Amino acid sequence: MDTIQLNNKVTMPLLGFGVFQITDQELCEQSVLNALNTGYRMIDTAASYGNEEAVGNAINKSGIAREDIFISSKVWIQDAGYEKTMKSFEKTLHNLQTDYVDLYLIHMPYGDYHGSWRAMEDLYRSGRVKAIGVCNFLEDRLVDLILSHEIVPVINQIEMHPFCQQKDLRTVMQQYHIKTMAWAPFAEGNNGIFTNKTLAEIGVKYGKSPAQVILRWFRQNDIITIPKSIRLERIQENFMVDDFALSGEDMIQIEHMDLVESLILEIQNLDEVYRLHKIQFEQ
Ligand code: NAP
């Protein structure tokens, strides 16, 4: 399995499994088990997904050693701030049934995320978190966070797919050696991505699906990604991206699909800010 080294020398898989919106506990547990049995060794969850416990159960049932699985989780807006982040982290560990998290992320750039970052720096120094990062930080807040603290995030987990390639943001991230972790690699199915003509035509050349072409495109760009599926056949399909390579021309064609806009989360849209601040969850 291809891996990537982060700016603190921690290594992680380039392809993982995401569990957003798998709220049914049994289904989540089964999906994660299917992913682990398929060969995935990285699981991306979050306190706000309400399924950390199901992820922990699946890991226990898999029989795979904890140190062979890379787990990432996130602190939600309502737990922003030093003390609340520390408390939320303890719940996350309890739910996941583990004594450390490989990657801990600030989920949204709202609330007292500076306080959260100080907590995460302390958790990192204590060894209970192996790497710390953020999600959905645009250039201004990302650089402000970096300039205000000692530790530079290892990762910014952002919406990224062929229709939203985040080139400007990624250029800034590269300056600070921050890796891209793409969420919604399939744009959550929006914009006809699974029947897109360009992706389908590229796929036909290699006997691969549009989904596999997208994941291969991420791989060849050294971008970490975490596709989600509740179906075994798709979990397996999404994992089968090691046995072909896109040509330079294919890569350029996909680059030209960029619409330079978000299809899912416009992080600076005030309606989104109000909506996300209102989301409450029981951890
Ligand atoms: P996604 O992975 O882009 O898309 C998932 C959708 O694609 C599901 O409807 C799934 O349906 C379908 N699908 C999966 N594989 C397929 C295939 N091979 N062919 C056809 N359809 C396929 O969306 P996402 O779940 O939003 O993003 C992935 C992960 O990123 C999340 O699970 C989460 O871990 C993370 N995330 C993070 C943030 C953040 O703010 N940090 C935000 C969103 C997501 P089925 O399940 O029915 O197969």
Short mmCIF file of N, CA and C in Angstrom, two decimals, residues 206 220 245-254:
data_model
loop_
_atom_site.label_atom_id
_atom_site.label_comp_id
_atom_site.label_asym_id
_atom_site.label_seq_id
_atom_site.Cartn_x
_atom_site.Cartn_y
_atom_site.Cartn_z
N TYR A 206 -8.30 1.58 -19.52
CA TYR A 206 -7.61 0.73 -18.55
C TYR A 206 -8.54 -0.34 -17.95
N GLN A 220 -1.65 9.66 -7.93
CA GLN A 220 -0.50 10.16 -8.73
C GLN A 220 -0.18 11.62 -8.41
N ALA A 245 -1.83 2.91 -14.29
CA ALA A 245 -1.32 4.28 -14.12
C ALA A 245 -1.90 5.18 -15.21
N LEU A 246 -2.34 6.35 -14.81
CA LEU A 246 -2.87 7.32 -15.77
C LEU A 246 -1.69 7.95 -16.53
N SER A 247 -1.93 8.26 -17.78
CA SER A 247 -0.86 8.90 -18.57
C SER A 247 -0.83 10.40 -18.22
N GLY A 248 0.23 11.07 -18.66
CA GLY A 248 0.33 12.52 -18.46
C GLY A 248 -0.85 13.25 -19.08
N GLU A 249 -1.28 12.75 -20.23
CA GLU A 249 -2.42 13.37 -20.93
C GLU A 249 -3.71 13.20 -20.13
N ASP A 250 -3.91 11.99 -19.55
CA ASP A 250 -5.10 11.75 -18.71
C ASP A 250 -5.11 12.73 -17.53
N MET A 251 -3.93 12.88 -16.93
CA MET A 251 -3.83 13.75 -15.75
C MET A 251 -4.22 15.19 -16.12
N ILE A 252 -3.77 15.62 -17.28
CA ILE A 252 -4.08 17.00 -17.72
C ILE A 252 -5.57 17.13 -18.02
N GLN A 253 -6.15 16.11 -18.63
CA GLN A 253 -7.59 16.16 -18.94
C GLN A 253 -8.41 16.32 -17.65
N ILE A 254 -8.02 15.58 -16.63
CA ILE A 254 -8.76 15.68 -15.35
C ILE A 254 -8.52 17.06 -14.72
#
